[in-house]
Structure formats: structure tokens, C-alpha cells
CSV table of C-alpha atoms in Angstrom, one decimal:
chain,number,residue,atom,x,y,z
A,1,UNK,CA,175.2,212.2,136.3
A,2,UNK,CA,176.9,214.7,134.1
A,3,UNK,CA,174.8,214.2,130.9
A,4,UNK,CA,173.7,217.6,129.5
A,5,UNK,CA,169.9,218.2,129.7
A,6,UNK,CA,168.4,219.4,126.4
A,7,UNK,CA,166.1,222.3,127.5
A,8,UNK,CA,164.8,223.4,124.1
A,9,UNK,CA,161.3,224.1,125.3
A,10,UNK,CA,161.0,227.7,126.4
A,11,UNK,CA,158.0,227.0,128.6
A,12,UNK,CA,159.7,224.2,130.4
A,13,UNK,CA,162.8,226.4,131.1
A,14,UNK,CA,160.5,229.2,132.3
A,15,UNK,CA,158.5,227.0,134.6
A,16,UNK,CA,161.7,225.5,136.1
A,17,UNK,CA,163.3,228.9,136.7
A,18,UNK,CA,160.1,230.4,138.1
A,19,UNK,CA,159.9,227.5,140.6
A,20,UNK,CA,163.5,227.9,141.6
A,21,UNK,CA,163.1,231.7,141.9
A,22,UNK,CA,160.0,231.3,144.1
A,23,UNK,CA,162.0,229.1,146.4
A,24,UNK,CA,164.8,231.6,146.6
A,25,UNK,CA,162.5,234.5,147.4
A,26,UNK,CA,161.1,232.7,150.4
A,27,UNK,CA,164.5,232.8,152.1
A,28,UNK,CA,166.1,235.6,154.1
A,29,UNK,CA,165.2,239.1,153.1
A,30,UNK,CA,168.9,240.2,153.3
A,31,UNK,CA,169.3,239.6,149.6
A,32,UNK,CA,167.4,242.0,147.3
A,33,UNK,CA,164.6,240.3,145.3
A,34,UNK,CA,165.5,239.5,141.8
A,35,UNK,CA,163.9,241.8,139.2
A,36,UNK,CA,165.1,239.9,136.1
A,37,UNK,CA,164.4,236.5,134.6
A,38,UNK,CA,161.0,237.6,133.5
A,39,UNK,CA,160.1,236.6,129.9
A,40,UNK,CA,158.8,239.6,128.1
A,41,UNK,CA,156.4,239.3,125.2
A,42,UNK,CA,158.3,239.2,121.9
A,43,UNK,CA,156.6,242.2,120.5
A,44,UNK,CA,157.1,244.4,123.6
A,45,UNK,CA,159.5,247.2,122.7
A,46,UNK,CA,159.1,249.1,126.0
A,47,UNK,CA,161.5,246.9,127.9
A,48,UNK,CA,165.3,246.8,127.4
A,49,UNK,CA,166.6,244.4,124.8
A,50,UNK,CA,169.0,242.8,127.2
A,51,UNK,CA,166.8,241.2,129.9
A,52,UNK,CA,168.2,238.0,131.3
A,53,UNK,CA,165.6,235.3,130.6
A,54,UNK,CA,165.0,231.6,130.2
A,55,UNK,CA,164.9,231.7,126.4
A,56,UNK,CA,167.6,234.1,125.6
A,57,UNK,CA,170.0,234.0,128.5
A,58,UNK,CA,172.5,236.8,128.1
A,59,UNK,CA,171.6,237.4,124.4
A,60,UNK,CA,169.1,240.1,123.4
A,61,UNK,CA,165.5,239.0,123.9
A,62,UNK,CA,164.6,240.0,120.3
A,63,UNK,CA,166.7,239.7,117.2
A,64,UNK,CA,168.9,242.8,116.7
A,65,UNK,CA,167.5,245.4,114.3
A,66,UNK,CA,169.9,244.9,111.3
A,67,UNK,CA,169.0,248.1,109.3
A,68,UNK,CA,168.0,251.5,110.5
A,69,UNK,CA,164.6,253.1,109.4
A,70,UNK,CA,164.7,255.4,106.4
A,71,UNK,CA,164.7,258.5,108.6
A,72,UNK,CA,168.3,257.6,109.6
A,73,UNK,CA,169.4,256.9,106.0
A,74,UNK,CA,172.5,259.1,106.3
A,75,UNK,CA,173.9,257.2,109.3
A,76,UNK,CA,172.9,253.9,107.7
A,77,UNK,CA,174.7,254.9,104.5
A,78,UNK,CA,177.9,256.0,106.3
A,79,UNK,CA,178.1,252.7,108.2
A,80,UNK,CA,177.5,250.5,105.1
A,81,UNK,CA,180.3,252.4,103.3
A,82,UNK,CA,182.6,252.5,106.4
A,83,UNK,CA,184.5,249.1,106.4
A,84,UNK,CA,187.9,248.9,104.9
A,85,UNK,CA,186.6,246.2,102.6
A,86,UNK,CA,183.0,246.2,101.4
A,87,UNK,CA,181.0,243.1,100.6
A,88,UNK,CA,181.8,243.5,96.9
A,89,UNK,CA,185.5,243.6,97.6
A,90,UNK,CA,186.0,247.3,96.9
A,91,UNK,CA,187.6,249.6,99.5
A,92,UNK,CA,185.4,251.4,102.0
A,93,UNK,CA,185.8,254.8,103.7
A,94,UNK,CA,188.2,253.6,106.4
A,95,UNK,CA,190.6,252.1,103.8
A,96,UNK,CA,191.7,255.6,102.7
A,97,UNK,CA,190.9,257.6,105.8
A,98,UNK,CA,187.8,259.3,104.4
A,99,UNK,CA,185.3,258.4,107.2
A,100,UNK,CA,185.9,261.4,109.3
A,101,UNK,CA,185.4,263.8,106.4
A,102,UNK,CA,182.2,261.9,105.4
A,103,UNK,CA,180.8,262.2,108.9
A,104,UNK,CA,181.4,266.0,109.0
A,105,UNK,CA,179.9,266.5,105.6
A,106,UNK,CA,177.0,264.1,105.5
A,107,UNK,CA,175.6,263.3,109.0
A,108,UNK,CA,172.9,265.5,110.4
A,109,UNK,CA,172.3,265.9,114.2
A,110,UNK,CA,169.3,263.5,114.4
A,111,UNK,CA,166.6,264.3,117.0
A,112,UNK,CA,166.2,261.2,119.3
A,113,UNK,CA,164.4,262.9,122.2
A,114,UNK,CA,161.0,261.4,121.6
A,115,UNK,CA,162.2,257.8,120.9
A,116,UNK,CA,161.0,255.1,123.3
A,117,UNK,CA,161.2,251.9,121.1
A,118,UNK,CA,164.0,249.9,122.9
A,119,UNK,CA,164.8,247.9,119.8
A,120,UNK,CA,165.4,251.0,117.7
A,121,UNK,CA,167.3,252.7,120.6
A,122,UNK,CA,169.5,249.6,120.9
A,123,UNK,CA,170.3,249.7,117.2
A,124,UNK,CA,171.0,253.4,117.3
A,125,UNK,CA,173.3,252.9,120.2
A,126,UNK,CA,175.2,250.2,118.3
A,127,UNK,CA,175.5,252.3,115.2
A,128,UNK,CA,176.5,255.5,116.9
A,129,UNK,CA,179.2,253.7,118.9
A,130,UNK,CA,180.5,252.2,115.7
A,131,UNK,CA,180.6,255.7,114.2
A,132,UNK,CA,182.2,257.1,117.3
A,133,UNK,CA,185.0,254.5,117.4
A,134,UNK,CA,185.7,254.8,113.7
A,135,UNK,CA,185.8,258.6,113.9
A,136,UNK,CA,188.1,258.8,116.9
A,137,UNK,CA,190.4,256.0,116.0
A,138,UNK,CA,190.7,256.5,112.2
A,139,UNK,CA,194.0,258.4,112.4
A,140,UNK,CA,195.4,255.7,114.7
A,141,UNK,CA,194.5,253.0,112.2
A,142,UNK,CA,196.1,254.9,109.3
A,143,UNK,CA,199.4,255.4,111.3
A,144,UNK,CA,199.4,251.8,112.6
A,145,UNK,CA,199.2,250.4,109.1
A,146,UNK,CA,202.3,252.3,108.0
A,147,UNK,CA,204.4,252.5,111.1
A,148,UNK,CA,202.9,250.0,113.6
A,149,UNK,CA,202.4,252.9,116.0
A,150,UNK,CA,199.0,254.2,117.1
A,151,UNK,CA,199.9,257.8,117.6
A,152,UNK,CA,197.0,260.0,118.7
A,153,UNK,CA,193.3,259.7,118.1
A,154,UNK,CA,190.9,262.6,117.5
A,155,UNK,CA,190.3,264.5,120.6
A,156,UNK,CA,186.8,265.8,119.8
A,157,UNK,CA,183.8,263.7,118.9
A,158,UNK,CA,181.6,265.9,116.7
A,159,UNK,CA,178.1,266.8,117.9
A,160,UNK,CA,176.4,265.0,115.1
A,161,UNK,CA,177.6,261.8,116.8
A,162,UNK,CA,178.1,262.9,120.4
A,163,UNK,CA,174.7,264.5,121.1
A,164,UNK,CA,172.4,261.7,119.9
A,165,UNK,CA,174.8,259.0,121.3
A,166,UNK,CA,174.7,260.5,124.8
A,167,UNK,CA,170.9,260.8,124.6
A,168,UNK,CA,170.4,257.3,123.4
A,169,UNK,CA,172.9,256.0,126.0
A,170,UNK,CA,170.8,257.6,128.7
A,171,UNK,CA,167.7,256.0,127.5
A,172,UNK,CA,169.1,252.5,127.6
A,173,UNK,CA,171.2,253.1,130.8
A,174,UNK,CA,174.6,252.7,129.2
A,175,UNK,CA,177.8,254.6,128.8
A,176,UNK,CA,178.2,256.5,125.5
A,177,UNK,CA,180.9,254.3,124.1
A,178,UNK,CA,181.2,250.9,122.3
A,179,UNK,CA,180.4,248.0,124.6
A,180,UNK,CA,180.7,244.2,124.1
A,181,UNK,CA,177.1,243.2,124.5
A,182,UNK,CA,175.3,246.4,123.5
A,183,UNK,CA,177.4,247.2,120.4
A,184,UNK,CA,180.2,245.1,119.0
A,185,UNK,CA,179.2,241.5,119.6
A,186,UNK,CA,175.9,240.5,121.0
A,187,UNK,CA,173.8,243.2,119.3
A,188,UNK,CA,175.7,242.9,116.0
A,189,UNK,CA,174.4,239.8,114.3
A,190,UNK,CA,171.6,238.8,112.0
A,191,UNK,CA,170.4,235.4,110.9
A,192,UNK,CA,170.9,234.4,107.3
A,193,UNK,CA,167.8,232.2,107.5
A,194,UNK,CA,165.3,233.6,110.1
A,195,UNK,CA,163.8,230.2,110.8
A,196,UNK,CA,167.2,228.6,111.7
A,197,UNK,CA,169.1,228.8,114.9
A,198,UNK,CA,172.2,230.6,116.2
A,199,UNK,CA,174.7,228.2,114.6
A,200,UNK,CA,177.7,229.9,113.1
A,201,UNK,CA,176.9,229.2,109.4
A,202,UNK,CA,173.5,230.9,109.8
A,203,UNK,CA,174.9,234.2,111.2
A,204,UNK,CA,176.2,237.4,109.5
A,205,UNK,CA,177.6,240.6,110.9
A,206,UNK,CA,175.5,243.8,110.9
A,207,UNK,CA,178.4,246.3,111.3
A,208,UNK,CA,182.1,245.9,110.7
A,209,UNK,CA,185.3,247.8,110.7
A,210,UNK,CA,187.6,245.6,108.6
A,211,UNK,CA,184.9,243.8,106.7
A,212,UNK,CA,187.0,240.6,106.7
A,213,UNK,CA,186.2,237.0,107.3
A,214,UNK,CA,188.4,237.1,110.4
A,215,UNK,CA,186.5,240.0,111.9
A,216,UNK,CA,183.3,238.1,111.2
A,217,UNK,CA,184.6,235.0,112.9
A,218,UNK,CA,185.9,236.9,115.9
A,219,UNK,CA,182.6,238.6,116.6
A,220,UNK,CA,180.2,235.8,115.7
A,221,UNK,CA,182.1,233.1,117.6
A,222,UNK,CA,181.2,235.1,120.7
A,223,UNK,CA,177.5,235.0,119.7
A,224,UNK,CA,177.6,231.2,119.3
A,225,UNK,CA,179.2,230.8,122.7
A,226,UNK,CA,176.6,233.0,124.4
A,227,UNK,CA,173.9,231.0,122.7
A,228,UNK,CA,174.5,228.4,125.5
A,229,UNK,CA,173.8,231.0,128.2
A,230,UNK,CA,170.1,230.1,128.8
A,231,UNK,CA,171.3,226.8,130.2
A,232,UNK,CA,173.8,228.6,132.5
A,233,UNK,CA,171.1,230.9,133.8
A,234,UNK,CA,168.8,228.0,134.6
A,235,UNK,CA,171.4,225.9,136.3
A,236,UNK,CA,172.8,228.8,138.3
A,237,UNK,CA,169.3,229.6,139.7
A,238,UNK,CA,168.6,225.9,140.3
A,239,UNK,CA,171.9,225.5,142.2
A,240,UNK,CA,171.1,228.4,144.5
A,241,UNK,CA,167.6,227.0,145.2
A,242,UNK,CA,169.0,223.5,145.9
A,243,UNK,CA,171.6,224.7,148.3
A,244,UNK,CA,169.1,226.8,150.2
A,245,UNK,CA,166.6,223.9,150.4
A,246,UNK,CA,169.4,221.5,151.5
A,247,UNK,CA,168.5,219.2,148.5
A,248,UNK,CA,171.8,217.3,147.8
A,249,UNK,CA,170.5,215.4,144.8
A,250,UNK,CA,169.1,218.5,143.1
A,251,UNK,CA,172.3,220.4,144.0
A,252,UNK,CA,174.5,217.7,142.3
A,253,UNK,CA,172.1,217.6,139.3
A,254,UNK,CA,172.2,221.4,138.8
A,255,UNK,CA,175.9,221.6,139.2
A,256,UNK,CA,176.4,218.8,136.8
A,257,UNK,CA,174.3,220.6,134.2
A,258,UNK,CA,176.3,223.7,134.8
A,259,UNK,CA,179.5,221.8,134.2
A,260,UNK,CA,178.3,220.3,131.0
A,261,UNK,CA,177.2,223.7,129.7
A,262,UNK,CA,180.5,225.3,130.5
A,263,UNK,CA,182.2,222.4,128.7
A,264,UNK,CA,180.0,223.1,125.6
A,265,UNK,CA,180.9,226.8,125.8
A,266,UNK,CA,184.6,225.9,125.9
A,267,UNK,CA,184.3,223.7,122.9
A,268,UNK,CA,182.6,226.5,121.0
A,269,UNK,CA,185.3,228.9,122.1
A,270,UNK,CA,187.9,226.6,120.6
A,271,UNK,CA,186.4,227.2,117.2
A,272,UNK,CA,187.8,230.7,117.2
A,273,UNK,CA,191.1,229.3,115.8
A,274,UNK,CA,189.4,228.2,112.6
A,275,UNK,CA,187.1,231.2,112.3
A,276,UNK,CA,189.5,234.1,112.8
A,277,UNK,CA,193.1,234.1,111.7
A,278,UNK,CA,195.4,235.3,114.6
A,279,UNK,CA,197.5,237.7,112.5
A,280,UNK,CA,194.3,239.4,111.1
A,281,UNK,CA,193.2,240.5,114.6
A,282,UNK,CA,195.4,243.6,114.7
A,283,UNK,CA,193.9,244.8,111.5
A,284,UNK,CA,190.6,245.6,113.2
A,285,UNK,CA,191.7,245.7,116.9
A,286,UNK,CA,192.5,249.4,116.6
A,287,UNK,CA,188.8,250.3,116.3
A,288,UNK,CA,187.7,248.5,119.5
A,289,UNK,CA,190.2,250.3,121.7
A,290,UNK,CA,188.8,252.6,124.4
A,291,UNK,CA,189.8,256.1,125.4
A,292,UNK,CA,190.6,255.1,129.1
A,293,UNK,CA,194.2,254.2,129.9
A,294,UNK,CA,195.3,254.4,126.3
A,295,UNK,CA,198.2,256.4,125.0
A,296,UNK,CA,196.1,257.5,122.0
A,297,UNK,CA,193.9,259.7,124.2
A,298,UNK,CA,196.2,261.2,126.9
A,299,UNK,CA,193.7,264.0,127.6
A,300,UNK,CA,190.5,262.0,127.0
A,301,UNK,CA,187.8,263.0,124.5
A,302,UNK,CA,185.5,266.0,124.4
A,303,UNK,CA,181.9,265.2,123.4
A,304,UNK,CA,181.0,268.3,121.4
A,305,UNK,CA,177.6,269.8,122.2
A,306,UNK,CA,177.5,267.7,125.4
A,307,UNK,CA,180.3,269.1,127.6
A,308,UNK,CA,183.6,270.9,127.4
A,309,UNK,CA,185.1,268.5,129.9
A,310,UNK,CA,186.9,265.5,128.4
A,311,UNK,CA,185.8,262.0,129.3
A,312,UNK,CA,187.3,258.5,129.0
A,313,UNK,CA,185.7,255.1,128.7
A,314,UNK,CA,187.0,251.5,128.5
A,315,UNK,CA,187.0,249.9,125.1
A,316,UNK,CA,185.1,246.9,124.0
A,317,UNK,CA,186.3,243.7,125.6
A,318,UNK,CA,185.3,240.1,126.0
A,319,UNK,CA,185.8,240.7,129.7
A,320,UNK,CA,182.4,242.4,129.6
A,321,UNK,CA,180.7,239.1,128.8
A,322,UNK,CA,178.5,237.7,131.6
A,323,UNK,CA,179.0,234.0,131.4
A,324,UNK,CA,182.3,233.7,133.3
A,325,UNK,CA,181.4,236.3,135.9
A,326,UNK,CA,178.3,234.2,136.5
A,327,UNK,CA,180.5,231.3,137.3
A,328,UNK,CA,182.8,233.5,139.4
A,329,UNK,CA,179.9,234.7,141.5
A,330,UNK,CA,178.0,231.4,141.8
A,331,UNK,CA,181.1,229.4,142.8
A,332,UNK,CA,182.3,232.2,145.0
A,333,UNK,CA,185.5,232.7,143.1
A,334,UNK,CA,184.9,236.5,143.1
A,335,UNK,CA,185.4,236.6,146.8
A,336,UNK,CA,188.8,235.1,146.5
A,337,UNK,CA,190.2,237.5,143.9
A,338,UNK,CA,193.4,239.2,145.2
A,339,UNK,CA,193.0,242.8,146.4
A,340,UNK,CA,195.2,244.7,143.9
A,341,UNK,CA,194.9,247.2,141.0
A,342,UNK,CA,194.3,244.3,138.5
A,343,UNK,CA,191.2,243.1,140.4
A,344,UNK,CA,190.0,246.7,140.6
A,345,UNK,CA,190.1,246.8,136.7
A,346,UNK,CA,188.0,243.5,136.8
A,347,UNK,CA,185.4,245.2,139.0
A,348,UNK,CA,185.4,248.3,136.7
A,349,UNK,CA,184.7,246.1,133.7
A,350,UNK,CA,181.5,244.9,135.4
A,351,UNK,CA,179.9,248.3,134.9
A,352,UNK,CA,180.3,248.0,131.1
A,353,UNK,CA,177.4,245.6,130.6
A,354,UNK,CA,173.6,245.8,130.3
A,355,UNK,CA,171.7,246.8,133.4
A,356,UNK,CA,169.9,243.5,133.8
A,357,UNK,CA,173.1,241.5,133.4
A,358,UNK,CA,174.6,243.5,136.3
A,359,UNK,CA,171.5,243.0,138.4
A,360,UNK,CA,171.5,239.3,137.8
A,361,UNK,CA,175.2,238.9,138.5
A,362,UNK,CA,174.9,240.9,141.7
A,363,UNK,CA,172.0,238.8,142.8
A,364,UNK,CA,173.8,235.6,142.2
A,365,UNK,CA,176.9,236.8,144.1
A,366,UNK,CA,174.8,237.9,147.1
A,367,UNK,CA,172.7,234.8,147.1
A,368,UNK,CA,175.7,232.4,146.7
A,369,UNK,CA,177.3,234.0,149.8
A,370,UNK,CA,174.0,233.9,151.7
A,371,UNK,CA,173.3,230.2,151.1
A,372,UNK,CA,177.0,229.2,151.1
A,373,UNK,CA,177.4,227.4,147.7
A,374,UNK,CA,181.0,226.5,148.3
A,375,UNK,CA,180.5,225.5,151.9
A,376,UNK,CA,177.5,223.3,150.9
A,377,UNK,CA,179.5,221.6,148.2
A,378,UNK,CA,182.4,220.8,150.5
A,379,UNK,CA,180.1,219.0,153.0
A,380,UNK,CA,180.0,216.0,150.6
A,381,UNK,CA,183.0,214.7,148.8
A,382,UNK,CA,181.2,213.9,145.5
A,383,UNK,CA,179.5,217.2,145.5
A,384,UNK,CA,182.8,218.8,146.0
A,385,UNK,CA,184.2,216.9,143.0
A,386,UNK,CA,181.4,218.4,140.8
A,387,UNK,CA,182.0,221.8,142.3
A,388,UNK,CA,185.8,221.4,141.5
A,389,UNK,CA,184.9,220.4,137.9
A,390,UNK,CA,183.0,223.6,137.4
A,391,UNK,CA,186.0,225.6,138.8
A,392,UNK,CA,188.1,223.7,136.3
A,393,UNK,CA,185.9,224.8,133.4
A,394,UNK,CA,186.3,228.4,134.5
A,395,UNK,CA,190.1,227.7,134.5
A,396,UNK,CA,189.8,226.2,131.0
A,397,UNK,CA,188.0,229.3,129.7
A,398,UNK,CA,190.5,231.7,131.2
A,399,UNK,CA,193.5,229.6,130.0
A,400,UNK,CA,192.1,229.5,126.5
A,401,UNK,CA,191.5,233.3,126.7
A,402,UNK,CA,195.2,233.7,127.7
A,403,UNK,CA,196.3,231.5,124.8
A,404,UNK,CA,194.3,233.7,122.4
A,405,UNK,CA,196.0,236.8,123.9
A,406,UNK,CA,199.4,235.3,123.3
A,407,UNK,CA,198.7,234.2,119.7
A,408,UNK,CA,196.4,237.0,118.5
A,409,UNK,CA,198.0,240.0,120.3
A,410,UNK,CA,201.4,239.4,122.0
A,411,UNK,CA,202.9,237.8,118.9
A,412,UNK,CA,201.9,240.7,116.6
A,413,UNK,CA,202.1,244.0,118.6
A,414,UNK,CA,204.2,245.6,121.4
A,415,UNK,CA,201.3,247.8,122.5
A,416,UNK,CA,201.1,247.1,126.3
A,417,UNK,CA,197.4,247.7,126.9
A,418,UNK,CA,194.4,245.6,125.9
A,419,UNK,CA,191.3,247.1,124.2
A,420,UNK,CA,189.5,247.6,127.5
A,421,UNK,CA,192.5,249.4,129.1
A,422,UNK,CA,193.9,246.5,131.1
A,423,UNK,CA,197.6,245.6,131.0
A,424,UNK,CA,198.1,242.9,128.3
A,425,UNK,CA,200.5,240.7,130.2
A,426,UNK,CA,199.4,240.6,133.8
A,427,UNK,CA,195.6,241.1,133.8
A,428,UNK,CA,194.4,237.7,132.6
A,429,UNK,CA,197.0,235.8,134.7
A,430,UNK,CA,195.7,237.7,137.8
A,431,UNK,CA,192.3,236.0,137.4
A,432,UNK,CA,193.7,232.7,136.2
A,433,UNK,CA,196.1,232.4,139.1
A,434,UNK,CA,193.2,233.0,141.5
A,435,UNK,CA,191.3,230.1,140.0
A,436,UNK,CA,194.4,227.8,140.0
A,437,UNK,CA,194.9,228.6,143.7
A,438,UNK,CA,191.2,227.8,144.5
A,439,UNK,CA,191.5,224.5,142.6
A,440,UNK,CA,194.4,223.5,144.8
A,441,UNK,CA,192.6,224.6,147.9
A,442,UNK,CA,189.4,222.7,147.2
A,443,UNK,CA,191.3,219.6,146.1
A,444,UNK,CA,193.3,219.5,149.3
A,445,UNK,CA,190.1,219.4,151.3
A,446,UNK,CA,188.3,216.6,149.4
A,447,UNK,CA,188.4,213.2,151.2
A,448,UNK,CA,189.5,210.9,148.5
A,449,UNK,CA,188.2,207.8,150.3
A,450,UNK,CA,184.6,209.0,149.9
A,451,UNK,CA,184.8,209.7,146.2
A,452,UNK,CA,183.3,207.4,143.5
A,453,UNK,CA,185.9,205.9,141.2
A,454,UNK,CA,185.1,208.4,138.3
A,455,UNK,CA,185.2,211.4,140.6
A,456,UNK,CA,188.5,210.3,142.1
A,457,UNK,CA,190.0,210.2,138.6
A,458,UNK,CA,188.5,213.6,137.9
A,459,UNK,CA,189.8,215.2,141.0
A,460,UNK,CA,193.3,213.8,140.5
A,461,UNK,CA,193.4,214.9,136.8
A,462,UNK,CA,192.2,218.5,137.6
A,463,UNK,CA,194.7,218.8,140.5
A,464,UNK,CA,197.7,217.6,138.5
A,465,UNK,CA,196.9,219.9,135.6
A,466,UNK,CA,196.4,223.0,137.9
A,467,UNK,CA,199.8,222.4,139.6
A,468,UNK,CA,201.6,222.2,136.2
A,469,UNK,CA,199.8,225.1,134.7
A,470,UNK,CA,200.5,227.5,137.6
A,471,UNK,CA,204.3,226.8,137.3
A,472,UNK,CA,204.2,227.4,133.6
A,473,UNK,CA,202.0,230.5,133.8
A,474,UNK,CA,204.4,232.2,136.3
A,475,UNK,CA,207.3,231.7,133.9
A,476,UNK,CA,205.4,233.0,130.9
A,477,UNK,CA,204.3,236.2,132.6
A,478,UNK,CA,207.9,236.9,133.7
A,479,UNK,CA,209.2,236.4,130.1
A,480,UNK,CA,206.5,238.5,128.5
A,481,UNK,CA,207.0,241.3,130.9
A,482,UNK,CA,210.4,242.1,129.4
A,483,UNK,CA,208.6,242.8,126.0
A,484,UNK,CA,205.9,245.0,127.5
A,485,UNK,CA,207.7,247.5,129.6
A,486,UNK,CA,204.5,249.3,130.6
A,487,UNK,CA,202.5,246.2,131.4
A,488,UNK,CA,201.7,247.4,134.9
A,489,UNK,CA,199.5,250.2,133.7
A,490,UNK,CA,196.2,249.5,135.6
A,491,UNK,CA,194.4,252.8,135.8
């Protein structure tokens, strides 16, 4: 039942998704019709690069533009010379703190008013956000390397970055600061061989801060994980359609495919350990910090030429990825998150992702509530077991993310705030605890006598692990809180 389907044919995926979507749209009108999941022609540059689709999932629908056109040669040159270590092994501008001076001396205020090409706009957004983060956080990196203290960042972003960045951001409906999908990770890769797939060995970074193998591994491991997202999208839509149509066999099949896909994503996530050395993370982490809820920017940042009022934005974070929020919304985990400042941060993170990602996730959440995915699963013991297995994969993802936090961050720094502005000790456990509680709740309601032998073993294993993990997690958080005195900062 749980064998993963191999949907490599784009037309097949598209046909299946369109059929499921047409079924969903015939239901109650209380859920706004979905305006995404439409495959756009590959050469169409009028539509946003991040449009959820059957072929690309949550990745951009076209390959990222890896090099800017010649009219932006000054920006291209600055970014190629920016990393602490260049491709030939020599030090770049950030190594000696020369990037800020180079920006002020070399970068003109490019006119972007007439641009409509979404592929170029996306590349410019990526590149201006890299320049902005490097410029604002360069003093923090210099101080951290010598004293393990971030100090203060630059308070003013110069107009040669600020003005075009804000204009480009408005054109692609984004915030004028580095984001996970639109900047640092999902629009920051290129294929070594254009004819090959998105396997790790065929990927290279477009932009970097450190220029190290560990930074490459950190970023590109996220890309290879998200390469599974077309399957997630297809199975999520299919699950909603099956629940609405009261088709138990299809529901179980779609939920089984979802489980296998999350299992594949978690296996890919585990590769992070071999691709990015934990102690190297703090060497480039400085540059993906935000300006919101960070001590480096107590008064925010003024965007010169845009406004005299300082602004703040959350930093780049894997929490902006859409794969786990998709599971949260489909499985109705989001409704069970505790009402507290930590969950408020989680909701704020949702605004830092591409427009179509937000639309799709909102649709899935509303439709899952309307058709009652959880309720439908719980009406049949074996469906409930598959539903529980999917929740357990969400748990596995968040548990692995927590393990990364401990090994990559907590062991190597006492800074109490994550790159996105969330408290380093309590934020991830807030979500993980909610998932563990749901596992225990669902497990208690499953009639063991109605389960197949394999599903009975599955339910018992998941339940036992959740009980043990919750006890251990509570002790960990209590112990780490003594190291991070300001871990409750949740603005």
C-alpha cells in the first residue's frame, strides 16, 4: 500500500492534479477557488518564477538565472568578488571587510522601473538581497571572527542597493530583504550539466558569503529536499479530493503516497550531516541574520532614498520552506498549535515566502478544514494509521531540525536568537511538542482490533517513540535554557 509512485511524466502529473482540482472546485463555495497549480509555458517570463505546479512543486518553474546581463556588470562583479573565499582559493571582499567600501565606490543606482521579465527580476532580487545582507552585516562578521560577539550592524542601507531592491521587491510581491525561497536557497542554484536532474552532485551555488563547501552543502541540500515537492503537491490535492468524494480507497492511496514522499524528504535531509560540517555553519550564519528581533539592529535599518523611517525584517530561515507547512495544513496540525508568542512567530514566518506558495498553503488549510481530513481519517482504523504515519514524518522532520539546531548552533554560539528572529531554544520545541501531543491523541483513538498486522506494529512503534521523545525534549529545553538567558525573546 505504501509503495512510492514514480510520477516522472509531467503530463501525467498535470492531468491527475487537474482532475483532483476540478473535483474540489465543485464543492462548497466557502473556500476560495485555487488560482495556482497551473503549468505555465517554460518560455513565459510574465508570470512569477515561484508558481506551485505539477512539474516544479515549490521550486521555481524555470531554472534560476545564474548570471546577470551585462548592463548590471558592476553588481555582478561585486557579488563574484564578495565571498570570503573565492573559487580559486584567494580571499574575497568580505574576508578583509572591504565589501562596504566597494559598494559605495563601484555600484551605480540601476534603473529597474521598466523591467517586467520575472526571471530577471527574481535574479535581481536574489542579488540585491545578497548585497544588502553582506553590507549590513559585514561589521558583525568581522567582530564575531575576533571576539565571538556580533556587535552592531550598519544602520543605513545605501540607496544604490536600497532603491532598486525595494522596486524589484514590489514587482515580485516580496519584502525587500533576503528570503529562503526567493534568495538564499531555492533561487540560488545552477545545474552543472543542464541535461541532468537536481541531484546534489549536479548542483552548484550561484551566490555565496563564505564560499566554502559547507555553505554549498547547507544551501543545496535544501534544494535536493524540495526537489520531492511535486509529489507532495500532487498527493495533497489528491487527498483533499478523495476526502470530499468519500473515496476511502483513493484517500488511503493518496495518504500513502504522501507518507512515502515525506519519508524520502527526511532521508535527503539526513544527508546534511555529510554535506555541511556543523562547526562551519557559524562562519556564514552571520550573513543570513535578519534585522528584526536581533541585537545587531536595535533601531532597525533605514533604506536610503526610500524612507527615513527605519524598518525591520526577519532573516532567511528554513522555517520559510513550504513542505512542512503543507503537511501541517493538510493534516490539520496548524489548528492545534498552542496560542502563544512562539506560534505567533510561526504565523509571521508564513508571510516570508512566494505569493503562490502562500495562496496554495492557505487553500490547503481551508479545504482540509472544510472536508475534515482528520475526521475522515479517524472514521477508519487503517486510514487513521496512515494518517498517524504522516504526522510521524512531520515529527521526524522537526526532530531532525532540532538536532541540527543543537549540533550546528547551540554547541558553537551563545547568541540566543535564530536567523529568522525566533528564540533558539524554545521555538522549534513549541512545534515539535504540538506534533507529539497530536500523535498521542490520535493513537489513543485508534481501535487496535481493527488494524492490519502491519498497521498495528506501525501504530505501536510511533506511539512508543513519541512518548519517549516528549519526555526527553522537555528535559533538553530546560537544560539549554540556562545557557540562553534571553531565549524567550519572541517579538
